[in-house]
Each structure stands twice: as C-alpha cells, then as structure tokens.
Coordinates of N, CA and C in Angstrom, one line a residue:
M10 N 0.8 -1.2 0.0 CA 0.0 0.0 0.0 C 0.9 1.2 0.0
T11 N 0.4 2.2 -0.7 CA 1.1 3.5 -0.7 C 0.8 4.3 0.6
S12 N 1.5 5.3 0.9 CA 1.2 6.1 2.1 C -0.2 6.8 1.9
S13 N -0.5 7.2 0.7 CA -1.9 7.8 0.5 C -3.0 6.7 0.8
E14 N -2.8 5.5 0.3 CA -3.8 4.5 0.5 C -3.9 4.1 2.0
I15 N -2.7 4.1 2.7 CA -2.8 3.8 4.1 C -3.6 4.9 4.8
A16 N -3.3 6.2 4.5 CA -3.9 7.3 5.2 C -5.4 7.3 4.9
L17 N -5.8 7.0 3.7 CA -7.2 6.9 3.3 C -8.0 5.8 4.0
S18 N -7.2 4.7 4.4 CA -7.9 3.6 5.1 C -8.1 3.9 6.5
L19 N -7.5 4.9 7.1 CA -7.7 5.2 8.5 C -8.9 6.1 8.8
P20 N -9.6 5.9 9.9 CA -10.7 6.8 10.3 C -10.1 8.2 10.6
G21 N -11.0 9.1 10.5 CA -10.5 10.5 10.9 C -10.9 11.5 9.8
T22 N -10.6 12.7 10.0 CA -11.0 13.8 9.1 C -9.9 13.8 7.9
D23 N -10.3 14.5 6.9 CA -9.4 14.8 5.8 C -8.2 15.5 6.3
Q24 N -8.4 16.5 7.2 CA -7.2 17.3 7.7 C -6.3 16.4 8.5
Q25 N -6.8 15.5 9.3 CA -6.0 14.6 10.1 C -5.1 13.7 9.2
R26 N -5.8 13.2 8.2 CA -5.1 12.3 7.2 C -4.0 13.1 6.4
A27 N -4.4 14.3 6.0 CA -3.4 15.1 5.3 C -2.2 15.5 6.1
T28 N -2.4 15.7 7.4 CA -1.2 16.0 8.2 C -0.4 14.8 8.4
L29 N -1.0 13.6 8.5 CA -0.3 12.4 8.6 C 0.6 12.1 7.3
V30 N 0.0 12.4 6.2 CA 0.7 12.1 4.9 C 2.0 12.9 4.8
Q31 N 2.0 14.0 5.5 CA 3.3 14.8 5.5 C 4.5 14.0 6.0
C32 N 4.2 13.1 6.9 CA 5.3 12.2 7.4 C 5.9 11.4 6.3
S33 N 5.2 11.1 5.2 CA 5.7 10.3 4.2 C 6.7 11.1 3.3
N34 N 6.9 12.4 3.6 CA 8.0 13.1 2.9 C 9.4 12.5 3.2
C35 N 9.5 11.9 4.4 CA 10.7 11.3 4.8 C 10.7 9.8 4.9
H36 N 9.6 9.2 5.2 CA 9.6 7.7 5.3 C 8.1 7.2 5.0
S37 N 8.0 6.0 4.8 CA 6.7 5.4 4.5 C 5.8 5.4 5.7
L38 N 4.5 5.5 5.5 CA 3.6 5.5 6.7 C 3.5 4.1 7.2
A39 N 3.8 3.1 6.4 CA 3.8 1.7 6.9 C 4.9 1.6 8.0
F40 N 6.0 2.2 7.8 CA 7.1 2.2 8.7 C 6.7 3.0 10.0
A41 N 6.1 4.2 9.8 CA 5.8 5.1 10.9 C 4.7 4.4 11.8
L42 N 3.8 3.7 11.2 CA 2.7 3.1 12.0 C 3.0 1.7 12.5
Q43 N 4.2 1.2 12.4 CA 4.5 -0.2 12.8 C 4.2 -0.4 14.3
K44 N 4.6 0.6 15.1 CA 4.5 0.4 16.6 C 3.3 1.2 17.1
R45 N 2.6 0.7 18.1 CA 1.5 1.4 18.7 C 2.1 2.2 19.9
R46 N 1.6 3.4 20.0 CA 2.1 4.3 21.1 C 0.9 5.0 21.7
D47 N 1.1 5.4 23.0 CA 0.1 6.3 23.6 C 0.3 7.7 23.1
R48 N -0.5 8.6 23.6 CA -0.4 10.0 23.1 C 1.0 10.6 23.4
Q49 N 1.5 10.4 24.6 CA 2.8 10.9 25.0 C 3.9 10.3 24.1
G50 N 3.8 9.0 23.8 CA 4.8 8.3 23.0 C 4.8 8.9 21.6
W51 N 3.6 9.2 21.1 CA 3.5 9.8 19.7 C 4.0 11.2 19.8
I52 N 3.8 12.0 20.8 CA 4.4 13.4 20.9 C 5.9 13.3 20.8
Q53 N 6.5 12.4 21.6 CA 7.9 12.2 21.6 C 8.4 11.9 20.2
M54 N 7.8 11.0 19.6 CA 8.2 10.6 18.2 C 8.1 11.7 17.2
I55 N 6.9 12.4 17.3 CA 6.7 13.5 16.3 C 7.7 14.6 16.6
E56 N 8.0 14.9 17.8 CA 9.0 16.0 18.1 C 10.4 15.6 17.6
K57 N 10.7 14.3 17.8 CA 12.0 13.8 17.3 C 12.1 14.0 15.8
M58 N 11.0 13.6 15.1 CA 11.0 13.7 13.6 C 11.0 15.1 13.1
R59 N 10.5 16.0 13.9 CA 10.5 17.4 13.5 C 11.9 17.9 13.4
G60 N 12.8 17.3 14.1 CA 14.2 17.7 14.2 C 15.1 17.1 13.0
I61 N 14.4 16.4 12.1 CA 15.2 15.8 11.0 C 14.6 16.3 9.7
T62 N 15.4 16.8 8.8 CA 14.9 17.3 7.5 C 14.6 16.1 6.6
P63 N 13.8 16.3 5.5 CA 13.5 15.2 4.6 C 14.8 14.6 4.0
S64 N 15.9 15.3 4.0 CA 17.1 14.7 3.4 C 17.9 14.0 4.5
G65 N 17.4 13.9 5.7 CA 18.0 13.2 6.8 C 19.0 14.0 7.6
V66 N 19.0 15.3 7.5 CA 19.9 16.1 8.2 C 19.3 16.6 9.5
M67 N 20.0 16.4 10.6 CA 19.5 16.9 11.9 C 19.5 18.4 12.0
Q68 N 18.4 19.0 12.5 CA 18.3 20.4 12.7 C 19.3 20.7 13.8
P69 N 19.9 21.9 13.8 CA 20.7 22.4 14.9 C 19.9 22.4 16.2
A70 N 20.6 22.0 17.3 CA 19.9 22.0 18.6 C 19.2 23.4 19.0
E71 N 19.9 24.4 18.6 CA 19.4 25.8 18.9 C 18.2 26.1 18.1
A72 N 17.9 25.4 17.0 CA 16.7 25.7 16.2 C 15.5 25.0 16.7
M73 N 15.7 23.9 17.5 CA 14.6 23.0 17.9 C 13.5 23.7 18.7
P74 N 13.8 24.6 19.7 CA 12.7 25.2 20.5 C 11.8 26.0 19.6
G75 N 12.3 26.7 18.6 CA 11.4 27.5 17.7 C 10.6 26.5 16.8
I76 N 11.2 25.5 16.3 CA 10.5 24.5 15.4 C 9.4 23.9 16.2
L77 N 9.7 23.4 17.4 CA 8.6 22.8 18.2 C 7.5 23.7 18.6
Q78 N 7.9 25.0 18.9 CA 6.9 25.9 19.3 C 5.9 26.2 18.1
R79 N 6.5 26.4 16.9 CA 5.7 26.7 15.7 C 4.8 25.5 15.4
S80 N 5.2 24.3 15.7 CA 4.4 23.1 15.3 C 3.7 22.5 16.5
K81 N 3.7 23.1 17.6 CA 3.1 22.5 18.8 C 1.7 22.1 18.7
E82 N 0.8 23.0 18.2 CA -0.6 22.6 18.0 C -0.8 21.5 17.1
E83 N -0.1 21.5 15.9 CA -0.2 20.5 14.9 C 0.3 19.1 15.5
N84 N 1.4 19.2 16.3 CA 2.0 18.0 16.9 C 1.0 17.4 17.8
E85 N 0.3 18.2 18.7 CA -0.6 17.7 19.6 C -1.8 17.1 18.9
Q86 N -2.3 17.7 17.9 CA -3.5 17.2 17.2 C -3.1 15.8 16.5
L87 N -1.9 15.8 15.9 CA -1.5 14.6 15.2 C -1.3 13.4 16.2
A88 N -0.7 13.7 17.4 CA -0.5 12.7 18.4 C -1.9 12.2 18.9
E89 N -2.9 13.0 19.1 CA -4.2 12.6 19.5 C -4.8 11.7 18.4
F90 N -4.7 12.0 17.2 CA -5.2 11.2 16.1 C -4.4 9.9 16.1
L91 N -3.1 9.9 16.1 CA -2.3 8.6 16.1 C -2.6 7.7 17.3
A92 N -2.8 8.3 18.4 CA -3.1 7.5 19.6 C -4.5 6.8 19.5
A93 N -5.4 7.5 18.8 CA -6.7 6.9 18.5 C -6.7 5.8 17.5
V94 N -5.8 5.9 16.5 CA -5.8 4.9 15.4 C -4.7 3.9 15.6
R95 N -3.6 4.3 16.3 CA -2.5 3.3 16.5 C -2.0 3.4 17.9
G96 N -2.9 3.5 18.9 CA -2.5 3.5 20.3 C -2.5 2.1 20.8
P97 N -2.2 2.0 22.1 CA -2.1 0.7 22.7 C -3.4 -0.1 22.7
D98 N -4.5 0.7 22.8 CA -5.9 0.1 22.8 C -6.6 0.2 21.5
S99 N -6.0 0.6 20.5 CA -6.7 0.8 19.2 C -6.8 -0.5 18.4

C-alpha cells in the first residue's frame, strides 16, 4: 500500500489524514505506524522527527525550540489522532 492508501484507510478527518501524509515526505507510513504508542509516545516521536529534514539532516539544537513551538498545536493534534488509530488500545 502507498502512504496515501494507508492514510485513506484510517478513520478520521481529511485534515488529520493530510497532516499524517506529510510524514511520508521522509519515510513510508507503513514504517511510521509499525508500533503502537500512547499520546505521549506519539508526541515524543513527532517531536524527534521534526528535528530531521527530509534529506535526513538533523536540525541544529538551537533551532529546535522554535521549530517545536511553531508546530506545537499540529503536533498535539497529530498525536491525538495517532493515539486513537495506533494507540495501545486501538
């Protein structure tokens, strides 16, 4: 399955799925969704991934607070969605 097909197969809104598909700029969604995580686990993973560019280069440590602040709301919404569809009890 392609990342788009995986996203379309998940419950949720178009916006939730569109945000998730952005993860496939760096890796497949099949890879990203292999493990189940709770909300906090997803937050940690999302924040870690925000620190890596699509070409695999780590963002400088001093840039991370700004990156995470700008993406905070989207990160939280994505973590809620992922915990619902790929959480420990989903």
